[in-house]
mmCIF file of C-alpha atoms and ligand atoms in Angstrom:
data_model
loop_
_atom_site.group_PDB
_atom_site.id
_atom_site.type_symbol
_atom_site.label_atom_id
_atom_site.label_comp_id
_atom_site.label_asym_id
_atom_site.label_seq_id
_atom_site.Cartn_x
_atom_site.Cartn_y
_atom_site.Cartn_z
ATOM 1 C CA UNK D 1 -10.842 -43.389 -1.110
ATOM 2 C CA UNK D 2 -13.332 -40.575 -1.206
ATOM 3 C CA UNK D 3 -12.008 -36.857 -1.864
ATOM 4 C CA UNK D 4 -11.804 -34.187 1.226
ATOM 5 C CA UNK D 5 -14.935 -32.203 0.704
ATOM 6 C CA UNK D 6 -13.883 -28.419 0.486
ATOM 7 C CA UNK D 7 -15.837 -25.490 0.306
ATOM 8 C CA UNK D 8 -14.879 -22.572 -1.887
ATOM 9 C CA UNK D 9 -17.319 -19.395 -0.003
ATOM 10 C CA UNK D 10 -16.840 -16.993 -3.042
ATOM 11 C CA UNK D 11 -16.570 -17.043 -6.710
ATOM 12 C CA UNK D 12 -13.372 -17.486 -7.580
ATOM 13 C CA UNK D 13 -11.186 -18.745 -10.937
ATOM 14 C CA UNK D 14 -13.286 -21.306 -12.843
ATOM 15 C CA UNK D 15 -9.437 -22.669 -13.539
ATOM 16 C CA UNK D 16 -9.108 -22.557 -10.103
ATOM 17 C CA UNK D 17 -12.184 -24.699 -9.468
ATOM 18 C CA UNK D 18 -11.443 -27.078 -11.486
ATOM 19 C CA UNK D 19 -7.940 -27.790 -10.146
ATOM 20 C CA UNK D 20 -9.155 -28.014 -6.972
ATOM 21 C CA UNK D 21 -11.658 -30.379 -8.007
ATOM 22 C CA UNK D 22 -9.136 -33.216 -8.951
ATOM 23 C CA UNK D 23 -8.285 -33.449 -5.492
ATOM 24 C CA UNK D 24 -11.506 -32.294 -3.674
ATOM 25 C CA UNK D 25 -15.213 -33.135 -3.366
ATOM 26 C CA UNK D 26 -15.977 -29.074 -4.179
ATOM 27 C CA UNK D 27 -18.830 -26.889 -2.987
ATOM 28 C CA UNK D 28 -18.232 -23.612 -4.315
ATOM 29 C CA UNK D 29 -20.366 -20.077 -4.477
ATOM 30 C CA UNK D 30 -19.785 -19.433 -7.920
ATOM 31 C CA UNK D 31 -23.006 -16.997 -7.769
ATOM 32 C CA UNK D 32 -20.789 -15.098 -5.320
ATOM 33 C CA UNK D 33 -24.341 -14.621 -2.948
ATOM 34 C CA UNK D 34 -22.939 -12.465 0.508
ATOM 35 C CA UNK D 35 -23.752 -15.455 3.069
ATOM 36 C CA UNK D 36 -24.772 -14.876 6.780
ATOM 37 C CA UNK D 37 -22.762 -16.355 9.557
ATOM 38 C CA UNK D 38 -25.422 -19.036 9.709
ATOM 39 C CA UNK D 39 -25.488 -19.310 5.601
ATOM 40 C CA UNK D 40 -21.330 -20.060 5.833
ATOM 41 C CA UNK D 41 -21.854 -22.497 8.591
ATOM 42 C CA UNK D 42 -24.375 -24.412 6.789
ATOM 43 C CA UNK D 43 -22.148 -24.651 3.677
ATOM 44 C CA UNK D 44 -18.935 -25.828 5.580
ATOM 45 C CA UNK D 45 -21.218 -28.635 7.182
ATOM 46 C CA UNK D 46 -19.596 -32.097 6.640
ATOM 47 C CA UNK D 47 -16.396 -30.066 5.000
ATOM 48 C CA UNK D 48 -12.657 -30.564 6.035
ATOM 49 C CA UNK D 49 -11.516 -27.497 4.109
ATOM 50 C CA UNK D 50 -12.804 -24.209 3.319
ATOM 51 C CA UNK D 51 -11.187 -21.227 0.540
ATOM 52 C CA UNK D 52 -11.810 -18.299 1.954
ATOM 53 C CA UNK D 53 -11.363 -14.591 1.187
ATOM 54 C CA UNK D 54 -11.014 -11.349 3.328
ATOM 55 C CA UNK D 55 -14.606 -11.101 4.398
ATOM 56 C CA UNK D 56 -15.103 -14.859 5.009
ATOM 57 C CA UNK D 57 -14.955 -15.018 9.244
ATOM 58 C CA UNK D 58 -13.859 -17.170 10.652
ATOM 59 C CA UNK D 59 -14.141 -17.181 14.531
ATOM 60 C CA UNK D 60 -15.044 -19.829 17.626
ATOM 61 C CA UNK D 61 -18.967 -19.400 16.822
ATOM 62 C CA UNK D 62 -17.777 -20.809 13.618
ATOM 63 C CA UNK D 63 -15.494 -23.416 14.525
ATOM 64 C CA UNK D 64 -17.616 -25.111 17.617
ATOM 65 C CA UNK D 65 -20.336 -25.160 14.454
ATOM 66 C CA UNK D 66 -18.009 -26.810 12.170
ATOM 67 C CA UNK D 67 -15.902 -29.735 13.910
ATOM 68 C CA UNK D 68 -14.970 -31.386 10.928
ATOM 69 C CA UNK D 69 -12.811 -28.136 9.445
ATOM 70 C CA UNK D 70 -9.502 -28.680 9.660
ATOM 71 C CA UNK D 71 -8.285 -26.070 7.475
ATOM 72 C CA UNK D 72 -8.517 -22.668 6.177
ATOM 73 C CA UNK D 73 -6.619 -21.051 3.118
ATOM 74 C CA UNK D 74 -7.318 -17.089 2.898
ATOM 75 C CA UNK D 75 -6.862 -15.672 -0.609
ATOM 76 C CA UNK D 76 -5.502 -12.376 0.929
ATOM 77 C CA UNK D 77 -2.076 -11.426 2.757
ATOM 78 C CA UNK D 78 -4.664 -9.839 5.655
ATOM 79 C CA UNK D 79 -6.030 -12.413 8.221
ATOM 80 C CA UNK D 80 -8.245 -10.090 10.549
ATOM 81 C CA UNK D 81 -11.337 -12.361 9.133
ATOM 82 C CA UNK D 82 -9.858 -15.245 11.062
ATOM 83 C CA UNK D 83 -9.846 -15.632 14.984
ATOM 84 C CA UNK D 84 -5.903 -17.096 14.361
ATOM 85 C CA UNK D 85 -6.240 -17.762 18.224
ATOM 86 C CA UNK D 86 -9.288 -19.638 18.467
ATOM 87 C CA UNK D 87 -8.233 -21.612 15.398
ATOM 88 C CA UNK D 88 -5.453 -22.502 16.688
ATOM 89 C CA UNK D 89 -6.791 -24.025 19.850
ATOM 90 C CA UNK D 90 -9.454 -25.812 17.563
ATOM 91 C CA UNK D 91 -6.745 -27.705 15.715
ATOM 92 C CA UNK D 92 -7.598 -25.548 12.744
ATOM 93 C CA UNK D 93 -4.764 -24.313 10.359
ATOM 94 C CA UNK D 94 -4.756 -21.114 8.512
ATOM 95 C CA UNK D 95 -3.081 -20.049 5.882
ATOM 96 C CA UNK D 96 -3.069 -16.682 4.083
ATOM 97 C CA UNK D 97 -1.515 -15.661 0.470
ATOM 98 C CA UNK D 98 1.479 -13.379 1.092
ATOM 99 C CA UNK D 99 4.061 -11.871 -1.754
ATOM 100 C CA UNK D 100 2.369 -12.429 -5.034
ATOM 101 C CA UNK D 101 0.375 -9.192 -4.525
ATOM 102 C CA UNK D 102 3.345 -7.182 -3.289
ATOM 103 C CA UNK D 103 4.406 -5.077 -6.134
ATOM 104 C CA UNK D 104 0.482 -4.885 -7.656
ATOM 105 C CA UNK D 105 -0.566 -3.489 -3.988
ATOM 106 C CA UNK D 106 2.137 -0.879 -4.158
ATOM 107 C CA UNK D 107 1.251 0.222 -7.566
ATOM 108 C CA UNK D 108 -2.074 0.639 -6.306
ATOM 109 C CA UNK D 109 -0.914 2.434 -3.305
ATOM 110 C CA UNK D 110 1.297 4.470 -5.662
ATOM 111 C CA UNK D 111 -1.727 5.243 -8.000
ATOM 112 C CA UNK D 112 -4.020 6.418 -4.992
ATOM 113 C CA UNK D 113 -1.676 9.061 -3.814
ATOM 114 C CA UNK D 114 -1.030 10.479 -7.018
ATOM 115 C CA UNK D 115 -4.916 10.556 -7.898
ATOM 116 C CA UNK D 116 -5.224 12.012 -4.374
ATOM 117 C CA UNK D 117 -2.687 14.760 -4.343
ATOM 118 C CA UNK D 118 -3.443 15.623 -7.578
ATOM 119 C CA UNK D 119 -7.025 15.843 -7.242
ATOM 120 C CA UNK D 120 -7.213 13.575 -10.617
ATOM 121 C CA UNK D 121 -11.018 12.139 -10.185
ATOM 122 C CA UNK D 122 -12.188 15.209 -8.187
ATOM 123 C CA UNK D 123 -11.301 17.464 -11.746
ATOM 124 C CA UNK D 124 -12.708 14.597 -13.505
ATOM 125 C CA UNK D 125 -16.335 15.221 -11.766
ATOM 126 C CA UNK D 126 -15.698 18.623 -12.739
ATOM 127 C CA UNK D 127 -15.175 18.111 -16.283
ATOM 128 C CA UNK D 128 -17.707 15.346 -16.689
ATOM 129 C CA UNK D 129 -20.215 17.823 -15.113
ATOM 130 C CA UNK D 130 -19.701 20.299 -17.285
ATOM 131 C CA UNK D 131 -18.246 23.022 -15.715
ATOM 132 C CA UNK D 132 -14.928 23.828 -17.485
ATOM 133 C CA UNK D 133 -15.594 26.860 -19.264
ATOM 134 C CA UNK D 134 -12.004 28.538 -18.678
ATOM 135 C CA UNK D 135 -8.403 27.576 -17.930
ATOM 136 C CA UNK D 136 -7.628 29.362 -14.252
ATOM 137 C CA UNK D 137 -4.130 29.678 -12.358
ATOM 138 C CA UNK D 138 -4.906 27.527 -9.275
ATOM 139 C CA UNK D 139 -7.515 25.088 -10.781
ATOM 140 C CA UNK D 140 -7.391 21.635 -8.911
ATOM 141 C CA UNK D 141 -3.355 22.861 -7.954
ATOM 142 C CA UNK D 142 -2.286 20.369 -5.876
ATOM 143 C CA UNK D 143 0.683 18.876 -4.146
ATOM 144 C CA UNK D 144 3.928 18.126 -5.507
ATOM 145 C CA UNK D 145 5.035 14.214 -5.404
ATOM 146 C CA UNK D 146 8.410 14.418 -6.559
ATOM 147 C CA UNK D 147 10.824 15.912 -3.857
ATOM 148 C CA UNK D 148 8.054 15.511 -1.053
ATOM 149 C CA UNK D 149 8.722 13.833 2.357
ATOM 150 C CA UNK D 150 6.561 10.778 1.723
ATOM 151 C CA UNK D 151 5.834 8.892 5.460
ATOM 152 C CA UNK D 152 5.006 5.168 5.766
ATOM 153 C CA UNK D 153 3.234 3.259 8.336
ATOM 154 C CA UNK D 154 3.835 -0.500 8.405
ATOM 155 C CA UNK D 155 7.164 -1.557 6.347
ATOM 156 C CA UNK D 156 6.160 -4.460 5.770
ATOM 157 C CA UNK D 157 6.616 -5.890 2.136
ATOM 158 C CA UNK D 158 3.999 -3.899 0.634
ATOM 159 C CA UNK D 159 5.273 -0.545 2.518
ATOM 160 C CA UNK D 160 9.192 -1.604 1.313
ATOM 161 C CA UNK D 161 7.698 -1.792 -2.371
ATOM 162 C CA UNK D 162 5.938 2.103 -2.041
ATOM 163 C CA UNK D 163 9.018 3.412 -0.156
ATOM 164 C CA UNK D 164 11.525 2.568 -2.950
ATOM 165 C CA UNK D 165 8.800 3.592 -5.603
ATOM 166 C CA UNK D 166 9.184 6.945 -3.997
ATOM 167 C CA UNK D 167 12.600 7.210 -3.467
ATOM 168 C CA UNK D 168 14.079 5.655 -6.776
ATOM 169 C CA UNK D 169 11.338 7.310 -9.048
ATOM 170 C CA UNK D 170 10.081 10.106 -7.563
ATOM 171 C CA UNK D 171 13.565 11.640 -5.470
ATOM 172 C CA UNK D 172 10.718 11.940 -2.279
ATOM 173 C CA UNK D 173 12.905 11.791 0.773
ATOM 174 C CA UNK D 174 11.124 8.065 2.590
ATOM 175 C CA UNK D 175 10.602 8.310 6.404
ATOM 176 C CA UNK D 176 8.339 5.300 8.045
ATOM 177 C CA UNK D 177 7.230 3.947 11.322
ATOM 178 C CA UNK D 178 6.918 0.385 12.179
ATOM 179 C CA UNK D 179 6.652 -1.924 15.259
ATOM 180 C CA UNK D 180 9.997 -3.145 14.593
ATOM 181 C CA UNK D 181 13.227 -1.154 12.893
ATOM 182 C CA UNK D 182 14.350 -2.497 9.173
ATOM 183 C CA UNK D 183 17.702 -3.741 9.767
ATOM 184 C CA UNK D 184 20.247 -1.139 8.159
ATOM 185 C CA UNK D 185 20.713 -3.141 4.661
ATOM 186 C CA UNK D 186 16.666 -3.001 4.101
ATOM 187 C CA UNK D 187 16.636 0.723 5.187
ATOM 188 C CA UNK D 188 19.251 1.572 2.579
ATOM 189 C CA UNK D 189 17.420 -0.250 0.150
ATOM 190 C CA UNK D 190 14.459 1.643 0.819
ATOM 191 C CA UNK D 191 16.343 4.975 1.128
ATOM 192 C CA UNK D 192 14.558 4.941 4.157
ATOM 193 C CA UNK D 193 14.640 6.725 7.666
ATOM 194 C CA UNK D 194 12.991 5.609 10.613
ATOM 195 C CA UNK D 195 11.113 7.658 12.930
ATOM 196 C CA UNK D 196 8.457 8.298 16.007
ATOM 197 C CA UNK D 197 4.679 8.144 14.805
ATOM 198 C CA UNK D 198 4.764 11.718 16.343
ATOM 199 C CA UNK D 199 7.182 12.759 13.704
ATOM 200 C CA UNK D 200 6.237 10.873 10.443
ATOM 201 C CA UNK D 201 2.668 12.836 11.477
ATOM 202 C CA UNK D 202 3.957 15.915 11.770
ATOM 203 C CA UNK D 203 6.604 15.744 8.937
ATOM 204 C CA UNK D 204 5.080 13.551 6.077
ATOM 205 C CA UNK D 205 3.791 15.289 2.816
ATOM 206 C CA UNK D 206 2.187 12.097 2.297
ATOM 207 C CA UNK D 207 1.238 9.432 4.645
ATOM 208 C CA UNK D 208 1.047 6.047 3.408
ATOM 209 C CA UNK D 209 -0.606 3.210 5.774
ATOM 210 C CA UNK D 210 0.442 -0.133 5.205
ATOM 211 C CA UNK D 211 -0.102 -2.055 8.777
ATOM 212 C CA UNK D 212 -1.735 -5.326 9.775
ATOM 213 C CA UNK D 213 -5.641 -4.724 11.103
ATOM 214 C CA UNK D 214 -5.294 -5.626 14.997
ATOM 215 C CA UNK D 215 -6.922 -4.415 18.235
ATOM 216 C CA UNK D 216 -3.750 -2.836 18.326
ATOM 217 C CA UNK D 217 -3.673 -0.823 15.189
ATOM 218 C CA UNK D 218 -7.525 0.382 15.503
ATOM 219 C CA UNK D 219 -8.011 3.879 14.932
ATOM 220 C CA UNK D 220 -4.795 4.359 14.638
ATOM 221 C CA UNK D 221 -5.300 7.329 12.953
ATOM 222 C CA UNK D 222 -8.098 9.359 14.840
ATOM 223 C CA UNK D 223 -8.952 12.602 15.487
ATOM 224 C CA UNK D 224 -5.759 13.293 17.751
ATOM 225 C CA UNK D 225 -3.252 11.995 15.009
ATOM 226 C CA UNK D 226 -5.080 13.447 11.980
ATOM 227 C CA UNK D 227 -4.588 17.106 14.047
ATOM 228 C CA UNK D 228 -0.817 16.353 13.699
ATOM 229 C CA UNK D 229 -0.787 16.329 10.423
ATOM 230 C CA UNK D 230 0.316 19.327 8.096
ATOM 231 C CA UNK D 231 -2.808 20.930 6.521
ATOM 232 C CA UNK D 232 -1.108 20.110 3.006
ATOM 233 C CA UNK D 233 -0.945 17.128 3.760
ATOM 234 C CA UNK D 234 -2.175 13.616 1.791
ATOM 235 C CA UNK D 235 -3.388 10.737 3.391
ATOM 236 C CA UNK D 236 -4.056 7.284 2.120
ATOM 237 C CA UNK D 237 -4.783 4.007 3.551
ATOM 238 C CA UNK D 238 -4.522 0.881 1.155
ATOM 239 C CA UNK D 239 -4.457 -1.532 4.868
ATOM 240 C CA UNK D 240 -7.674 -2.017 6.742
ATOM 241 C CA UNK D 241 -10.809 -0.031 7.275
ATOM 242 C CA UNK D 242 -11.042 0.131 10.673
ATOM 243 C CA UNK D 243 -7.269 1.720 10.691
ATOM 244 C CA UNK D 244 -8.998 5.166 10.433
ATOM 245 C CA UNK D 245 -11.158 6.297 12.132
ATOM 246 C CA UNK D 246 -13.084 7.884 9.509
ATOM 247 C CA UNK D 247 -15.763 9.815 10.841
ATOM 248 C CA UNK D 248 -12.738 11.886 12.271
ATOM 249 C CA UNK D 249 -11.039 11.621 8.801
ATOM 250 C CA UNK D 250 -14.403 13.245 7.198
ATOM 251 C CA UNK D 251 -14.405 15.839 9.267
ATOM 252 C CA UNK D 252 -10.787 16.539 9.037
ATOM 253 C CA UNK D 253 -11.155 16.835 5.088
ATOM 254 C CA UNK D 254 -13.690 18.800 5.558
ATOM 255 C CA UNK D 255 -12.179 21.954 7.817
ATOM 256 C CA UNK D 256 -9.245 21.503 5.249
ATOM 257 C CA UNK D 257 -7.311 20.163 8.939
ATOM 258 C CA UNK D 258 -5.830 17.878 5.812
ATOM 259 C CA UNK D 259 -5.631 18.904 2.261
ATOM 260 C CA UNK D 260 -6.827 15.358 0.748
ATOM 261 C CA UNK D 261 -7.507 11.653 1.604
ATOM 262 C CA UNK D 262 -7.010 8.290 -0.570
ATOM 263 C CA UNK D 263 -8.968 5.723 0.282
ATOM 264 C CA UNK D 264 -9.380 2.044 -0.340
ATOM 265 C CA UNK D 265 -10.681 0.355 2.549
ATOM 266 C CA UNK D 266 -13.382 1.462 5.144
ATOM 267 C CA UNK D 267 -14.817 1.055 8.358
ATOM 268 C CA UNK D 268 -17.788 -1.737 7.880
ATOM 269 C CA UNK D 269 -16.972 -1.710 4.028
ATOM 270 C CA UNK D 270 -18.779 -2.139 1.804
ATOM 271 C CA UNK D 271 -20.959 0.543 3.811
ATOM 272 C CA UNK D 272 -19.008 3.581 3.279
ATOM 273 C CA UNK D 273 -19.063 6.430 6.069
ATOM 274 C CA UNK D 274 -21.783 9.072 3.971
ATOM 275 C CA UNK D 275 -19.907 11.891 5.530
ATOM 276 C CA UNK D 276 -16.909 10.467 3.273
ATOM 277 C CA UNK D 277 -19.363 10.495 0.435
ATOM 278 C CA UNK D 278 -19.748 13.936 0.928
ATOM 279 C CA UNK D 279 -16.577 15.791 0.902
ATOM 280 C CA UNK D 280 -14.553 16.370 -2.656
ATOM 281 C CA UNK D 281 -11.421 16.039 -1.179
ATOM 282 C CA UNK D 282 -11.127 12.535 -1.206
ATOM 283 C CA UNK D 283 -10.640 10.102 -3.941
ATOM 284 C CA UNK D 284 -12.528 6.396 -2.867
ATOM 285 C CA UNK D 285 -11.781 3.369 -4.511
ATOM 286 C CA UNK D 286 -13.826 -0.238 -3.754
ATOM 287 C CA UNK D 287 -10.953 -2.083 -1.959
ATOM 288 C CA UNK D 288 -9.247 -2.815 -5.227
ATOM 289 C CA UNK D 289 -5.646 -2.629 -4.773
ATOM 290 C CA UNK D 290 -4.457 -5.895 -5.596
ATOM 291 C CA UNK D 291 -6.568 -5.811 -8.006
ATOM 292 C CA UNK D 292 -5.036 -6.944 -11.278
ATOM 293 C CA UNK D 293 -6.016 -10.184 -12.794
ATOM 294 C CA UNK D 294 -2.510 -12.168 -13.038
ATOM 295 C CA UNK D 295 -2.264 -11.300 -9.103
ATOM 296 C CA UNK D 296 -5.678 -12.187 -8.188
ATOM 297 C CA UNK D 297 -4.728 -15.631 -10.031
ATOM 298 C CA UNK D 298 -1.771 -15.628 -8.506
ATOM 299 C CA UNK D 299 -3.586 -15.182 -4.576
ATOM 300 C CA UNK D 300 -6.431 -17.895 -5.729
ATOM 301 C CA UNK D 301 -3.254 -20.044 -7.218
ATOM 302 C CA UNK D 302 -1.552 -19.732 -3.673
ATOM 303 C CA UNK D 303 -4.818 -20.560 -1.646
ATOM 304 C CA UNK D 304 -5.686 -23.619 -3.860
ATOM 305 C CA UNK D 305 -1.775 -24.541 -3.642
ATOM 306 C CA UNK D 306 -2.086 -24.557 0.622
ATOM 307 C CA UNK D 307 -5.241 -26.547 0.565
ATOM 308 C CA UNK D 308 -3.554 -29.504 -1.493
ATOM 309 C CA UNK D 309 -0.139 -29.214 0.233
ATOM 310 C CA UNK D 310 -2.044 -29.563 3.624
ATOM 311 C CA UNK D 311 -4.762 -32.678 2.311
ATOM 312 C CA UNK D 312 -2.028 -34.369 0.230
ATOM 313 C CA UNK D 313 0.325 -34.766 3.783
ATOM 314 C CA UNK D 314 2.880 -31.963 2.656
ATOM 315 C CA UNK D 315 4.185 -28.897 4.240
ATOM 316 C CA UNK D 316 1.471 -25.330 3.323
ATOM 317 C CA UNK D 317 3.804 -23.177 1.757
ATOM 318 C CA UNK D 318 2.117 -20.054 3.787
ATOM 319 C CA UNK D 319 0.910 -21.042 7.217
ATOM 320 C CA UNK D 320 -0.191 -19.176 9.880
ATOM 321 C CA UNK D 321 -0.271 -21.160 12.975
ATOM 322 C CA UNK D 322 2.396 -24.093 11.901
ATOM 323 C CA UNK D 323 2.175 -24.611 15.432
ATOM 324 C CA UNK D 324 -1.517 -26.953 14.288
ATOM 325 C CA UNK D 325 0.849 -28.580 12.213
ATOM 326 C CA UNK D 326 3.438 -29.786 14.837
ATOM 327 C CA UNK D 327 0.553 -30.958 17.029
ATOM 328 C CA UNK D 328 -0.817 -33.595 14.060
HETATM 329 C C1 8YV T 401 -8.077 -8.811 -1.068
HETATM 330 C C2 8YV T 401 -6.546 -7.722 0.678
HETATM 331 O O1 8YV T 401 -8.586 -8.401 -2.289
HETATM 332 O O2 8YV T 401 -4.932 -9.432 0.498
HETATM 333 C C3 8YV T 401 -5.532 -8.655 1.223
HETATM 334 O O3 8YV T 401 -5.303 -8.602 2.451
HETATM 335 O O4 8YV T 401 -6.994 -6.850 1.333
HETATM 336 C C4 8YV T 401 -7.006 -7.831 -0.738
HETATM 337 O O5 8YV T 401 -5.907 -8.076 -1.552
HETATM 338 C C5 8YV T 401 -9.241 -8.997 -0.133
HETATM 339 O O6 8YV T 401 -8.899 -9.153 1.195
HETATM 340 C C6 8YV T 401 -10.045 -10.210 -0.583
HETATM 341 O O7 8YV T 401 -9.574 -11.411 -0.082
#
């Protein structure tokens, strides 16, 4: 019997490759070329599968192109590149790759605050451009870490993992906001307290944001919320561009209506806002956070692992809409 032809729309793992190649006929994009709407549906022609990653979309123009696709496996926990509805009423299972970036995201998100509210890369340009000549009192002074009220939006997994980073190694008292309320074990666990969005704005040191891209959660943080905030205050988003609106978060760095911004996602990325590009009080990194290699094996691992659960007859181990499943 012939192989499931698959298509694999990035580079990815040549390990990887090839263990998806003992099950699948494989077309990858090893050259990793940025592909057009109309490029990805030409290369998913005639496939049953495809691997996708967070900037791979997937929506009905796609799927009424490509009626032999039965399945997608995302090599990221986020899913805003898929149209989950319209894939599900095209028969179409998704799948994304949850937990084994957890603990490497919330480093990350760890990291980026500290870099942010201690101004680490902004001294850096300094030094690297020559101009320390003298040690002053208040050179790049910044904000204190330990002992601060750190805030958290979305506590999810990856928001759980920065909350007890904070509270267990850095004594910062944890306050977060979240569609739903931990139960009372996970909040202890966190050393967490929930609160109001009003209140984690006005009260957080630092702001963490953690949450899910969705209509819903678009510009979330705008121009109203941002004028909440304390003007010490640190922000950083390690969730979604498109969470911030950053225009508004530009211009709040810049009248100091915040002391500092960490950011590693962005509206349209990889364009990045050039009014972003212009202030000093923000440290920008290129969507990187789960960024070590053993995780980003780990994600390719899982993806691979949900293609050949779903083509060999077996259960995904990460589905989406399990409700395609039921249906077959
Ligand atoms: C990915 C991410 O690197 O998992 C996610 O949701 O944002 C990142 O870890 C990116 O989406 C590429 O797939």
């Amino acid at each position: 019997m012939s192989k499931p032809k698959i298509l694999i729309a990035r580079a990815v793992f040549p390990e990887v490759i090839a263990r998806l190649e003992q099950h699948f006929d494989v077309e990858s994009n090893q050259d990793d070329h940025t592909w057009s709407k109309a490029e990805l549906i030409a290369h998913l022609q005639g496939k049953a599968g495809a691997f996708t990653t967070g900037g791979d979309r997937i929506d009905s123009d796609v799927l009424a192109a490509c009626p032999e696709l039965k399945m997608c496996a995302n090599m990221a926990v986020g899913y805003n590149n898929f149209d989950l509805d319209a894939m599900t009423a095209a028969g179409v299972l998704a799948t994304n790759a949850p937990d084994v970036l957890t603990e490497t995201t919330a480093d990350f998100g760890f990291a980026l605050l500290m870099a942010t509210a201690r101004r680490i890369t902004e001294s850096e340009h300094f030094l690297r451009a020559g101009k320390w000549t003298k040690w002053r009192y208040d050179m790049f002074a910044g904000a204190d870490i330990h002992g601060a009220t750190l805030g958290i939006l979305g506590m999810g997994r990856i928001g759980q993992g920065i909350a007890k980073r904070g509270a267990l190694g850095f004594g910062m008292k944890v306050i977060y906001h979240n569609r739903s309320r931990l139960d009372a074990a996970l909040e202890a666990e966190c050393q967490a307290r929930y609160v109001d969005k009003e209140e984690l704005l006005k009260t957080a040191d630092h702001l963490v944001l953690v949450l899910p891209y969705s209509p819903a959660s678009h510009h979330a943080i705008g121009a109203s919320e941002l004028a909440l905030m304390k003007p010490t205050a640190t922000l950083v988003n390690i969730a979604r561009g498109g969470i911030v609106d950053d225009a508004a978060l530009a211009a709040a760095l810049r009248n100091r209506t915040i002391a500092a911004a960490g950011l590693d996602v962005f509206e349209g990325e990889p364009s990045v806002h050039p009014d972003l590009l212009s202030v000093p009080n923000v440290v920008l990194t290129p969507h990187i956070a789960s960024a070590t290699m053993p995780t980003r094996l780990a994600m390719a691992s899982l993806a691979a692992d949900n293609l050949i659960a779903f083509f060999t007859g077996n259960k995904p181990l990460t589905p989406l809409n399990a409700a395609v499943l039921a249906i077959k």
